[in-house]
PDB file of C-alpha atoms and ligand atoms in Angstrom:
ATOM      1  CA  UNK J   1      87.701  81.388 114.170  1.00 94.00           C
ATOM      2  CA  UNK J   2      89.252  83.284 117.343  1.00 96.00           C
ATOM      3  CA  UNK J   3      89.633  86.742 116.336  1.00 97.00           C
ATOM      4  CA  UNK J   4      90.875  89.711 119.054  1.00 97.00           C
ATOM      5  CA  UNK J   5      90.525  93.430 118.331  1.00 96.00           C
ATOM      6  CA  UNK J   6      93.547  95.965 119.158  1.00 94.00           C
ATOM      7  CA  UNK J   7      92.707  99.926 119.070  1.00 90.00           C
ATOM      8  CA  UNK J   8      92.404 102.704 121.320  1.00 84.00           C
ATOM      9  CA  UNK J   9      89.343 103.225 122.992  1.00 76.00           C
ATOM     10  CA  UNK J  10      86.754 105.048 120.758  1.00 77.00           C
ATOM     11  CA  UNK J  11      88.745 102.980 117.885  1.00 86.00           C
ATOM     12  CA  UNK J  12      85.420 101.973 117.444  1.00 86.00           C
ATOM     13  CA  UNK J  13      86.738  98.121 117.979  1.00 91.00           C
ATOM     14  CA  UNK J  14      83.577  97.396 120.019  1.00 91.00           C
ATOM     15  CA  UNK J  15      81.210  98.066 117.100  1.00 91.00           C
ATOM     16  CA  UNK J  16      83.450  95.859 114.818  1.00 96.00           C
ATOM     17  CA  UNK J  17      83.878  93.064 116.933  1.00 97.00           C
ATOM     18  CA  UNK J  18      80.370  92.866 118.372  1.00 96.00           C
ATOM     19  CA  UNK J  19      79.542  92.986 114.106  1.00 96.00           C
ATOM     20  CA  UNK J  20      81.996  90.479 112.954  1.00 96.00           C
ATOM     21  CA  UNK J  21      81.253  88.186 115.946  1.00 97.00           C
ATOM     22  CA  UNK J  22      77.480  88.685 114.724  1.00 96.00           C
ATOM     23  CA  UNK J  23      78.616  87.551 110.709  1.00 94.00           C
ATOM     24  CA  UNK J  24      80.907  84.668 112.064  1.00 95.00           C
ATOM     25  CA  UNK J  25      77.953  83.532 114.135  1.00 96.00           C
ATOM     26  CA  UNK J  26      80.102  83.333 117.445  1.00 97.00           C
ATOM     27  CA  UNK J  27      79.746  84.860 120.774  1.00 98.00           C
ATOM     28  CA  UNK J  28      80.869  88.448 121.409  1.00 97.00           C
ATOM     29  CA  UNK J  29      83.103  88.916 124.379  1.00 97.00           C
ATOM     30  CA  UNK J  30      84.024  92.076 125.210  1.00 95.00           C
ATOM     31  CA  UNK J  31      85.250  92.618 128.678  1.00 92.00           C
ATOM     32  CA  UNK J  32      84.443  96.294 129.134  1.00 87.00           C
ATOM     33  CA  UNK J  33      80.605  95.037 128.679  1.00 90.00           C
ATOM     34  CA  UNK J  34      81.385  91.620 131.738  1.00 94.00           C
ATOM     35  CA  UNK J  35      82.935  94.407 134.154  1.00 91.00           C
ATOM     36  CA  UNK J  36      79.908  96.900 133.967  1.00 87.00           C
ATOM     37  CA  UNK J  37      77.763  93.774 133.984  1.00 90.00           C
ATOM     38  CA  UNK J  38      79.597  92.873 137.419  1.00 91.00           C
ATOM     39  CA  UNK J  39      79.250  96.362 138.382  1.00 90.00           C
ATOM     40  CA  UNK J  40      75.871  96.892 138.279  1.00 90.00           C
ATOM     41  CA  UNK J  41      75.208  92.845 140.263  1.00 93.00           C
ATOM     42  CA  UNK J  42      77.581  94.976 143.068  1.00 93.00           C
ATOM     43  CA  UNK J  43      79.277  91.483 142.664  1.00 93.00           C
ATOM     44  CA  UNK J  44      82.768  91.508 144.891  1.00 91.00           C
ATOM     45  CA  UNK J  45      84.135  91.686 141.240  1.00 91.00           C
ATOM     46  CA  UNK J  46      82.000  94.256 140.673  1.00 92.00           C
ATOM     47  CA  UNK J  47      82.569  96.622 143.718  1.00 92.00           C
ATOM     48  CA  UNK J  48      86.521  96.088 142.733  1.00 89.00           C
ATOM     49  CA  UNK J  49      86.531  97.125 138.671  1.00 89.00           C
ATOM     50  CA  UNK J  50      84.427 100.260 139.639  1.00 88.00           C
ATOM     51  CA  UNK J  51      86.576 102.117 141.572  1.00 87.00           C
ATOM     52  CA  UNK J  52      89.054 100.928 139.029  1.00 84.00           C
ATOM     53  CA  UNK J  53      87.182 102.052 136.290  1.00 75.00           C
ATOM     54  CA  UNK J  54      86.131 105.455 138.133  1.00 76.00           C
ATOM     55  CA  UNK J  55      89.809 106.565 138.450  1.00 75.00           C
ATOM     56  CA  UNK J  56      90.051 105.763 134.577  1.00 64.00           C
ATOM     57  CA  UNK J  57      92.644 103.350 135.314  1.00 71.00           C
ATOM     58  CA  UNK J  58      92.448  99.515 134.631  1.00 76.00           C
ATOM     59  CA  UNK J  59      91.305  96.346 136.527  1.00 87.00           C
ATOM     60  CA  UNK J  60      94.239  93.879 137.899  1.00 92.00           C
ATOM     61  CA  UNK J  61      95.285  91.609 135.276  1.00 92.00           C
ATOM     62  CA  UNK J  62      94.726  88.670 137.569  1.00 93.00           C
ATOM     63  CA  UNK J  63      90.974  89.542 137.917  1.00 93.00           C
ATOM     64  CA  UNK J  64      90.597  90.244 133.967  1.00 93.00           C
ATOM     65  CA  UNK J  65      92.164  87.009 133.261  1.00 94.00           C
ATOM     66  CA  UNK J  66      90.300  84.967 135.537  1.00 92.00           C
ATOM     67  CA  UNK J  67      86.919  86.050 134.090  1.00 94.00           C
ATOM     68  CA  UNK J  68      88.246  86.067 130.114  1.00 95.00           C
ATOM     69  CA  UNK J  69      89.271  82.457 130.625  1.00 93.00           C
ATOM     70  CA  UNK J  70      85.750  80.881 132.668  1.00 92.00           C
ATOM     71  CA  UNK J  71      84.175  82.968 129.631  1.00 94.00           C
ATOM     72  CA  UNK J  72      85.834  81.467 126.529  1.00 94.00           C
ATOM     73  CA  UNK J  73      86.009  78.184 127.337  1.00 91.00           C
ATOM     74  CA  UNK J  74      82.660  77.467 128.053  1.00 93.00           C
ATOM     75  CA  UNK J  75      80.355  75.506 125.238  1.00 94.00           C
ATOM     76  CA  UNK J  76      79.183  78.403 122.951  1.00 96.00           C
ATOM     77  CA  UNK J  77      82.579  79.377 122.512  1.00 95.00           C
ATOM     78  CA  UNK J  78      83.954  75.707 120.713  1.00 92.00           C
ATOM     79  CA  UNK J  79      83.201  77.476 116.662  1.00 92.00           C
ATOM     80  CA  UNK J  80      85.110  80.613 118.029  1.00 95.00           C
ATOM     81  CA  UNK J  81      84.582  83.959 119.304  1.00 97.00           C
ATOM     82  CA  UNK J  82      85.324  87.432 118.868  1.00 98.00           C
ATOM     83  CA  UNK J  83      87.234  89.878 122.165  1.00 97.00           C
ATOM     84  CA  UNK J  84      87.101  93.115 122.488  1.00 95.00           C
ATOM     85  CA  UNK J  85      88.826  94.635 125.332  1.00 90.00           C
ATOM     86  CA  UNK J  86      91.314  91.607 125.944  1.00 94.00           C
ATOM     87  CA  UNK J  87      94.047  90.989 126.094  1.00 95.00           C
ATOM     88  CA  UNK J  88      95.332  95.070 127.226  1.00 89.00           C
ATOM     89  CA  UNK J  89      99.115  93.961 127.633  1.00 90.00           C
ATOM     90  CA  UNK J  90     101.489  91.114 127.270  1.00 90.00           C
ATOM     91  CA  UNK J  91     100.841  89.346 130.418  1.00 93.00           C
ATOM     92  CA  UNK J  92      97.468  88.952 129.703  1.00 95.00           C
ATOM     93  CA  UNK J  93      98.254  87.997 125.949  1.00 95.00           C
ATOM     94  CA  UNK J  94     100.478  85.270 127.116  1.00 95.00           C
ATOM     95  CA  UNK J  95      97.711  84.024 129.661  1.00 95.00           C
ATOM     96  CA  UNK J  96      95.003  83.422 126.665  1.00 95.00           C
ATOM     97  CA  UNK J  97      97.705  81.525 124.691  1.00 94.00           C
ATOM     98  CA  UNK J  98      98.455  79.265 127.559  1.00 93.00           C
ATOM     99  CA  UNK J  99      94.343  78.985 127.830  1.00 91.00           C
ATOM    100  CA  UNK J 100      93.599  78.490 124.624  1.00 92.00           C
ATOM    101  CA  UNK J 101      96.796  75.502 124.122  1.00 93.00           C
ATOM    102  CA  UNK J 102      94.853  73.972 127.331  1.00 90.00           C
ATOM    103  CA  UNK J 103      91.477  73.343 125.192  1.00 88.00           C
ATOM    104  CA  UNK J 104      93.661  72.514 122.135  1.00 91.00           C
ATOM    105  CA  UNK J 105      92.920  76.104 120.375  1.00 92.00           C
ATOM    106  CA  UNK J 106      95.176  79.422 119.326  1.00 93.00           C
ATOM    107  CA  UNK J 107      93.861  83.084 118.013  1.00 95.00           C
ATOM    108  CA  UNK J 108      93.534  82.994 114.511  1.00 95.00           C
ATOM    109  CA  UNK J 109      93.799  86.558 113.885  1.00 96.00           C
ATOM    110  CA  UNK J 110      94.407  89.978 115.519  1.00 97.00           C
ATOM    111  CA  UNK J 111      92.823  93.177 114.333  1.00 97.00           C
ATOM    112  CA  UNK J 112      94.589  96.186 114.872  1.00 96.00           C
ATOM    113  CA  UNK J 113      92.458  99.430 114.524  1.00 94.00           C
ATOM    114  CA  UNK J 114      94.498 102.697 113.813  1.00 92.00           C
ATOM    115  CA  UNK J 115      92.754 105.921 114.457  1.00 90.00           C
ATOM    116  CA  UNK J 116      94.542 109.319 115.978  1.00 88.00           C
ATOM    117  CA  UNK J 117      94.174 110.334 119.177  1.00 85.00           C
ATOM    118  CA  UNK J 118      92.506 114.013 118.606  1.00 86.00           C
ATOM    119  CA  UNK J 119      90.003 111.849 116.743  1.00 87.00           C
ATOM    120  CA  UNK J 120      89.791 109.431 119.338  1.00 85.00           C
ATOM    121  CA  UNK J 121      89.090 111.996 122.016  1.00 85.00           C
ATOM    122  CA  UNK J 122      86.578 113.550 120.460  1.00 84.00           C
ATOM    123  CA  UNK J 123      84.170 110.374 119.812  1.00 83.00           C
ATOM    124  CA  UNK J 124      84.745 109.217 123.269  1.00 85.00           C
ATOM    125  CA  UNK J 125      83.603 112.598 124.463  1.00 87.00           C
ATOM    126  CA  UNK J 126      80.508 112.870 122.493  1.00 90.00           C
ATOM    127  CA  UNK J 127      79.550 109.343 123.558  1.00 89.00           C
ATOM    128  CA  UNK J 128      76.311 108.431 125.296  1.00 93.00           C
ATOM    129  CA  UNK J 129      75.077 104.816 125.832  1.00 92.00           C
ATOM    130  CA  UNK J 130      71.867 103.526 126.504  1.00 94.00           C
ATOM    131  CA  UNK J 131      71.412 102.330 130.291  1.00 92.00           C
ATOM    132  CA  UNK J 132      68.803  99.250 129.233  1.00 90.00           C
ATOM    133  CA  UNK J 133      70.218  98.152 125.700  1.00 90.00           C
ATOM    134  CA  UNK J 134      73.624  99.394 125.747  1.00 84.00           C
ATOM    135  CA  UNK J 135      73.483 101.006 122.204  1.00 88.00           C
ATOM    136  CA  UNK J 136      76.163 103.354 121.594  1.00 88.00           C
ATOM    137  CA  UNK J 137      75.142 106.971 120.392  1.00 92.00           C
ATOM    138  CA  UNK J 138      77.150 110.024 119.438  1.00 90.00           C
ATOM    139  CA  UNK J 139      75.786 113.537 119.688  1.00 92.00           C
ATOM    140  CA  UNK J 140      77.161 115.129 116.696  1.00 87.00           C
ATOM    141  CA  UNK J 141      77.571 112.610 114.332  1.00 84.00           C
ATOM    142  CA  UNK J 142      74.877 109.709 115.402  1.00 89.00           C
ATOM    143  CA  UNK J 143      72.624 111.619 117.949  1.00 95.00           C
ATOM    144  CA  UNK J 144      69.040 110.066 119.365  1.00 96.00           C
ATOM    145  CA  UNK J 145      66.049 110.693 117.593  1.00 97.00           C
ATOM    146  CA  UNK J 146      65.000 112.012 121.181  1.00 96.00           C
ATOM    147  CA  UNK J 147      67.120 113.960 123.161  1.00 95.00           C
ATOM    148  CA  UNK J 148      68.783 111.649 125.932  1.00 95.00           C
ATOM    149  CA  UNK J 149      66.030 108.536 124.705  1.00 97.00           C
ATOM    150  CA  UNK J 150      67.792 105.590 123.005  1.00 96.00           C
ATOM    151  CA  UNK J 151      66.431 105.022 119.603  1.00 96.00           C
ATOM    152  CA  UNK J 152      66.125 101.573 120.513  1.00 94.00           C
ATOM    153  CA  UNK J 153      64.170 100.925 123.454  1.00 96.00           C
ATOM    154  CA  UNK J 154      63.186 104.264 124.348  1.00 96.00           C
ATOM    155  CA  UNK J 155      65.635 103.975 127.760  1.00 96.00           C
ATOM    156  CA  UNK J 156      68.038 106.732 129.437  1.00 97.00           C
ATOM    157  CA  UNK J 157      71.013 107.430 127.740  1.00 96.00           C
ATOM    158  CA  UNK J 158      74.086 108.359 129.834  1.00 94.00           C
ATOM    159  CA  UNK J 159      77.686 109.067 129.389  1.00 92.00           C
ATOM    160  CA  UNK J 160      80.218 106.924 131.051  1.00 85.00           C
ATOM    161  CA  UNK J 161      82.242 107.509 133.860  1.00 82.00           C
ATOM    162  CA  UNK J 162      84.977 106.709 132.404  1.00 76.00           C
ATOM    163  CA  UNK J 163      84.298 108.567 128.978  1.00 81.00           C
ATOM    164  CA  UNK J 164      85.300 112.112 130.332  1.00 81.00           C
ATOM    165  CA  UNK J 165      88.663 113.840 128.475  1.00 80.00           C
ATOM    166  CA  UNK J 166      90.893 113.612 132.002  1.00 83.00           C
ATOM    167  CA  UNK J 167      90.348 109.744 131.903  1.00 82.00           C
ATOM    168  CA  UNK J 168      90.228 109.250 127.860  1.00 82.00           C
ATOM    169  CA  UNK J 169      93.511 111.159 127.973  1.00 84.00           C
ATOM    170  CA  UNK J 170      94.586 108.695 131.349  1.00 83.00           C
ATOM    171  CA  UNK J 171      93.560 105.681 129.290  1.00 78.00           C
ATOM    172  CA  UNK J 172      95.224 106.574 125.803  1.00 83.00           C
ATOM    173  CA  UNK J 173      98.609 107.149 127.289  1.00 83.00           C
ATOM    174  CA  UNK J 174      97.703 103.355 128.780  1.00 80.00           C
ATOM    175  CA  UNK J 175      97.043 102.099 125.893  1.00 82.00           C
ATOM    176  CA  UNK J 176     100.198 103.434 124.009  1.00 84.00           C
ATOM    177  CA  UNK J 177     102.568 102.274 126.360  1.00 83.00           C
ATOM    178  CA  UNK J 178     100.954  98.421 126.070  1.00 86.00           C
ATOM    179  CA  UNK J 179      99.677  98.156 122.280  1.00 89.00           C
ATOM    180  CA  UNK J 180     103.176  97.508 121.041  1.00 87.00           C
ATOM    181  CA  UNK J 181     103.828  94.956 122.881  1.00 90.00           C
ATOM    182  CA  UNK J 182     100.907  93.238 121.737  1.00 95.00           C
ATOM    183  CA  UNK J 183     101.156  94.449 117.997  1.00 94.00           C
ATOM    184  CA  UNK J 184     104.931  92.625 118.634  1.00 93.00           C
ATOM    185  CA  UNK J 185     103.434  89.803 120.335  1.00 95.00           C
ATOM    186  CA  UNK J 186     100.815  89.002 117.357  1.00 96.00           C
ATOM    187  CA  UNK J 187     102.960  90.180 114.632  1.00 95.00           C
ATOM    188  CA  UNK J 188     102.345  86.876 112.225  1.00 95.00           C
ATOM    189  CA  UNK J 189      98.688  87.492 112.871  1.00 95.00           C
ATOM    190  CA  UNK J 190      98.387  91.124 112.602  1.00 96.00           C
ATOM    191  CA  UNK J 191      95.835  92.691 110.668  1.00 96.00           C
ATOM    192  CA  UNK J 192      96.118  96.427 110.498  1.00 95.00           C
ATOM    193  CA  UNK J 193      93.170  98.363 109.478  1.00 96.00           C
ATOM    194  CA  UNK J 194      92.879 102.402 108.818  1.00 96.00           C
ATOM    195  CA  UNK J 195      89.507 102.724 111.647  1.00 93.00           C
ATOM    196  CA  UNK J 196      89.249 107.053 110.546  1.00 92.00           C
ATOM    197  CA  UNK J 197      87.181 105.713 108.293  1.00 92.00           C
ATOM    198  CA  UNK J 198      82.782 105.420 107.963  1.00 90.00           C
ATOM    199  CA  UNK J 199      82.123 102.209 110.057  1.00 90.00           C
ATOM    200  CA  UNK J 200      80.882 100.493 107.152  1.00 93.00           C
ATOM    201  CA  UNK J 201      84.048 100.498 105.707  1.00 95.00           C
ATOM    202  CA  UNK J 202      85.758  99.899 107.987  1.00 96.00           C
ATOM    203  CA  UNK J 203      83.835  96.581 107.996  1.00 95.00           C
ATOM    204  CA  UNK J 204      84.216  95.443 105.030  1.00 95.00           C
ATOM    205  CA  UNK J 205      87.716  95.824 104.507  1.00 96.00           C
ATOM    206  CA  UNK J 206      87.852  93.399 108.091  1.00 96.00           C
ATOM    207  CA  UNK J 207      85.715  91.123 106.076  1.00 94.00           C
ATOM    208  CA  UNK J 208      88.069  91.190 103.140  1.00 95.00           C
ATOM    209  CA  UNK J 209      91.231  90.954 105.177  1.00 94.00           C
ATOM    210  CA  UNK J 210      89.608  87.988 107.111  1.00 92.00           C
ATOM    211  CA  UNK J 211      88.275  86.389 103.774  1.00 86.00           C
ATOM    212  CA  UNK J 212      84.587  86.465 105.599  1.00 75.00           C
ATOM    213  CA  UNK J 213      82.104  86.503 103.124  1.00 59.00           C
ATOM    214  CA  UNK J 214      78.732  86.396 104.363  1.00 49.00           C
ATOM    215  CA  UNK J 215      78.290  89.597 105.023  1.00 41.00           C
TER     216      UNK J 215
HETATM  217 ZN1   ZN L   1      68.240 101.112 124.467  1.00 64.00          ZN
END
């Protein structure tokens, strides 16, 4: 099954997909996780999406699309896989089709996460991740045992460049002007879920939409 998540940022669409992909038993792509991956090899990639990423806007499509589609067709991806992060607009929507007809594939199903923006703002805000393990922590309502130690694997947390309320606010106005165009796009696939909502949930009501059962 090729699923894609749709939601603001701080939707909390990266801890659903990365758990669904984990229940399906398919690789989790997400491309926010790839570009700070790139980032941190100071790849030419890399050196590009940062000061992308620093302004709080987005990387060229061109770039995105490039790496999405070397990504999902390789082998661990034939049973499916699970995106978060891609595709942001139409252009790269229609690109994935027209990559996925190549290998004989289409998505299955789109899940569309709906959460407000005031409540959107305030978990990015409060969000710290850990620089080894990349768990996701937030300080009022998830916080680390230690202060600033993931629970984990005892690393640095640290907030995210991009997770600051000027560039939240820069991204969500993004993300309004492209999400319905997708939600258009995918309309016969379209799975719209209530995300303000405990995570657990919110998980099992994407497990009962998507008929998943081993959960
Ligand atoms: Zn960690």
């Amino acid at each position: 099954m090729i699923v894609i998540f749709l939601g603001a940022p701080g939707s909390g669409k990266g801890t659903q997909a990365e758990q669904l992909a984990k229940h399906l038993n398919v690789p989790f792509i997400s491309t926010g996780n790839m570009l700070r991956e790139q980032v941190s090899q100071s790849s030419v990639l890399g050196l590009k999406a940062k000061s992308f990423m620093e302004e709080g806007g987005l990387v060229p499509d061109r770039d995105v699309i490039s790496m999405i589609k070397e990504r999902v067709t390789q082998k661990d991806c034939i049973r499916g896989f699970v995106l978060d992060g891609f595709p942001r607009n139409s252009i790269q929507s229609k690109a994935l089709d027209k990559a996925m007809i190549e290998i004989n594939r289409e998505v299955n199903k789109v899940v569309y996460l709906e959460v407000p923006k005031e409540v959107v703002i305030e978990r990015i805000s409060f969000r710290r991740v850990c620089r080894r393990c990349k768990a996701n922590f937030h300080l009022k309502y998830a916080p680390p045992r230690l202060e600033n130690k993931c629970d984990a694997c005892g690393s640095e947390l640290y907030q995210r460049t991009d997770d600051t309320t000027e560039t939240i606010t820069k991204r969500y106005a993004i993300y309004l002007e492209q999400t319905q165009s997708l939600k258009d796009y995918y309309q016969d696939r379209l799975i719209a879920i209530d995300g303000n909502r405990r995570k657990e949930e919110i998980g099992q009501s994407i497990s009962e939409k998507l008929k998943v059962t081993a959960r």
